[in-house]
Amino acid sequence: MLDVTANNIANINAAGYKENQTSFQDLTYRALAERRLPRAGEPLYPPRSGRGVELSSVTPSMEQGSLESTEHRFDLAIEGEGFFRVILPDGNFGYTRNGNFSLDEEGNLVMAGGILLDPTLNLSDYEDEVDLNDITISPEGRIFAPRLADADVLDEELLLPEGDEELPGGVVQLGEIGLHRFVNPQSLSRIGENIHVPSEATSPAEEGLPGEDGFGAIRQGYLEASNVDLSTQMTDLIRGQRALQASSRSMVTADELWAITLNLQR
Amino acid sequence: MRGLYNAAGSMLVNQVKMENISNNLSNLNTPGYKRDEVVQRTFPEILLYRTEQSRPGAGFYGPYGNLHGPIGIAAENVAVEEIPTMHIPGGLRTTGRDLDFALQDEGFFVVETEDGLRYTRDGHFHLSEDGMLVNSRGFPVMGEDGPVMLESENPYVDREGNIFEGEEHVDTLQVVAFDEDTPLWKEGNNHFEVEEGFEPDLVEQPEVFQGVLEESNADLSRQMTDMLKVRRTYEAAQKVSQVYDTMLSRAANELGTLS
């Protein structure tokens, strides 16, 4: 519990970080009769003594974090449900809400550590035709850029968004960012860098477009702040620490009982 | 010489008490945990009888002074009678998580394990792969008829345990209670098990809180004072044993020596 709380506090400024919550459960109970300890009578409840506690779950809270303006063009926040899908170095998919993207040397949209956003988008393909310094990303996840004035040939693949033709210089759509969601996102496990991977208990991912079917909207120039609430973490820290102290106190006392027993024979 | 065994018995009982306190203390942050308390009893209480022939006139046990008469009551030993669980509601702690539930008054949530139905006050639930509401151990939580199936991790649950997704009433959390003297015991995993043959009653008007967990009802200060008491009693019993040891040593080694 203290470890988890410490980790939460450490990530209080990590974009897209989701707070972890711990829960505990008691261990099995053992009848005193099995151990031939002194008992009296035949009571309704045969006396049993407990064996302690174990961690039952560490669950991320998937609550929305607040959106913080960064004014950086590749900072994307999801307002609502959903995850960005990224391609991990081992080829598997990971899911994240940390929208702190940037361009790598080749012009791919990547998150920290060079992890590619899926679907991959190589912006340098378009550098002769559009102004890459003026990219806008709509809440629906569409990536737009104005056509360069001196670009005379427009790639066939570049689509003109409906209704935007009047914009000076013309605006073209370079690609689209999709979102993914799960029925039970709390079962995702974390692998660092704020990337989640599906665990055994996670439902299959559902793909969708931002802003549709209950998927969240994408906000360009914002980052989702960590949803860790410092005051809750501080109380958790106190609760955890007191429980730790109490348990270590009971260990000391149990030790003293043994010492007293050993002192029977002077 | 009975006292020597009494002292040893007391030490054993206090060891059980200590174990119990450690268990309560370690479950200080376990949601829905109910503390146990050791009840000790002297057993069996017996009358002590004279072993030697009473001299006529010395006893006051009637006219038959030369019979073996009782001289008083002594306890043979002390033992643990039972370790009942205190089903007192614990405090409620807001977590804000939509799949955390607490019951304010009496009652238990019902989960289905391989070994049959189990009852719990720990409402820290999750959603399984196929959208089933499960507890931390992965056992399905029962609704009105069978496991609760949900579409998302953010349902709305009202005070009476009715689960809504959007406007749709999906299911109702099953909350049951038992008569006061039903044998319910802890099985671990925050589950309670009921002895065969005892059936729970459905609570018609439960008080379900969403986004809240019930804290352990073991309180730190009380457990700590109990622990001090145990430690001192244990020490006292040890001292008594040592006194007996001294007495025996005197009897064996010093009686009859000249010096």
XYZ file of C-alpha atoms in Angstrom, chain A residues 23-173:
151
model
C -7.346 -3.478 -1.593
C -6.761 -6.226 0.932
C -8.357 -9.426 2.094
C -7.896 -11.688 5.080
C -6.137 -15.042 4.849
C -7.677 -18.362 5.773
C -8.595 -19.272 9.326
C -7.441 -22.291 11.241
C -9.299 -24.084 13.959
C -7.642 -24.040 17.373
C -8.624 -27.675 17.760
C -6.154 -28.633 15.034
C -3.375 -27.196 17.092
C -4.422 -28.693 20.425
C -4.646 -25.342 22.099
C -6.763 -25.208 25.229
C -10.448 -24.967 24.490
C -13.503 -25.186 26.661
C -16.830 -26.730 25.852
C -18.472 -27.224 22.469
C -19.406 -23.714 21.388
C -21.543 -22.793 18.394
C -18.524 -21.279 16.710
C -15.496 -23.523 17.057
C -12.723 -21.039 17.743
C -10.509 -20.278 14.772
C -7.628 -17.947 14.536
C -6.713 -15.911 11.501
C -3.457 -15.969 9.669
C -3.161 -12.403 8.500
C -3.763 -10.406 5.403
C -2.817 -10.285 1.756
C -3.049 -7.798 -1.056
C -6.133 -8.627 -3.081
C -5.922 -6.131 -5.901
C -4.219 -3.050 -7.204
C -6.716 -1.330 -9.458
C -6.162 1.772 -11.528
C -8.830 4.402 -11.213
C -9.902 5.303 -14.762
C -11.356 8.630 -13.782
C -10.745 11.513 -16.134
C -7.798 13.696 -15.207
C -8.032 17.427 -15.734
C -6.871 18.853 -19.061
C -3.902 21.142 -18.933
C -3.087 23.495 -21.729
C 0.428 23.130 -23.116
C -0.087 24.786 -26.519
C 2.191 22.198 -28.014
C 0.777 21.045 -31.359
C 1.336 17.332 -30.776
C 0.064 17.229 -27.228
C -3.238 15.419 -27.372
C -5.617 14.771 -24.524
C -8.625 12.474 -24.596
C -11.677 14.024 -23.035
C -13.809 11.015 -22.246
C -13.375 7.317 -22.788
C -10.713 5.630 -24.864
C -7.012 5.024 -25.324
C -4.497 5.793 -28.031
C -3.024 2.620 -29.447
C 0.738 2.458 -29.782
C 3.065 -0.127 -31.277
C 5.464 -1.452 -28.698
C 9.042 -2.329 -29.666
C 8.121 -6.039 -29.537
C 5.378 -5.497 -32.104
C 2.470 -5.834 -29.710
C -0.070 -3.126 -29.125
C -0.088 -0.986 -26.041
C -2.709 1.499 -24.949
C -2.128 4.887 -23.401
C -3.842 8.106 -22.486
C -0.573 9.947 -22.390
C -0.870 12.072 -25.502
C 2.526 13.648 -25.255
C 3.537 12.942 -28.860
C 6.296 14.349 -30.969
C 7.872 13.765 -34.346
C 10.889 11.504 -34.575
C 13.738 11.971 -37.064
C 11.818 10.248 -39.818
C 8.728 12.297 -39.231
C 6.659 9.652 -37.487
C 4.302 10.584 -34.717
C 5.791 8.936 -31.618
C 5.480 9.097 -27.865
C 8.449 9.372 -25.532
C 10.901 6.548 -26.116
C 10.163 6.405 -29.846
C 7.050 4.278 -29.465
C 4.975 4.647 -32.617
C 1.380 5.772 -32.591
C -0.896 3.344 -34.407
C -1.861 3.792 -37.228
C 1.607 5.066 -38.065
C 1.670 8.384 -39.750
C 4.784 9.625 -41.463
C 4.375 13.343 -41.820
C 7.584 13.833 -43.763
C 5.841 12.216 -46.733
C 3.867 15.379 -47.042
C 6.495 17.959 -46.276
C 6.701 19.207 -49.868
C 3.000 19.773 -50.092
C 1.735 20.978 -46.767
C 2.972 23.234 -44.022
C 3.872 20.847 -41.220
C 4.364 23.677 -38.776
C 0.693 24.440 -38.822
C -0.947 21.132 -38.141
C -4.341 21.041 -36.527
C -5.984 17.992 -35.050
C -9.735 18.118 -34.766
C -11.711 16.710 -31.821
C -12.677 13.869 -34.175
C -9.023 12.909 -34.471
C -8.500 14.144 -38.028
C -5.134 15.664 -38.764
C -5.207 18.695 -41.015
C -2.519 20.886 -42.497
C -2.721 23.843 -44.890
C -1.387 23.278 -48.361
C 1.824 25.118 -49.141
C 1.290 27.999 -51.539
C 4.024 26.862 -53.880
C 3.021 23.194 -53.969
C 1.474 22.693 -57.361
C 0.924 18.931 -57.282
C -1.341 17.596 -54.590
C -1.042 13.949 -53.706
C -4.153 12.083 -54.757
C -4.408 10.461 -51.364
C -4.693 13.724 -49.555
C -8.325 14.346 -49.067
C -9.966 17.683 -48.833
C -12.171 17.842 -45.805
C -15.751 18.692 -46.514
C -16.688 22.285 -46.090
C -13.187 23.497 -45.453
C -12.299 24.333 -49.034
C -12.604 28.048 -48.584
C -9.769 28.162 -46.102
C -6.917 30.222 -47.472
C -4.357 28.013 -49.130
C -6.611 24.974 -48.775
C -6.496 22.493 -45.950
C -5.811 18.827 -46.418
C -6.407 15.869 -44.187
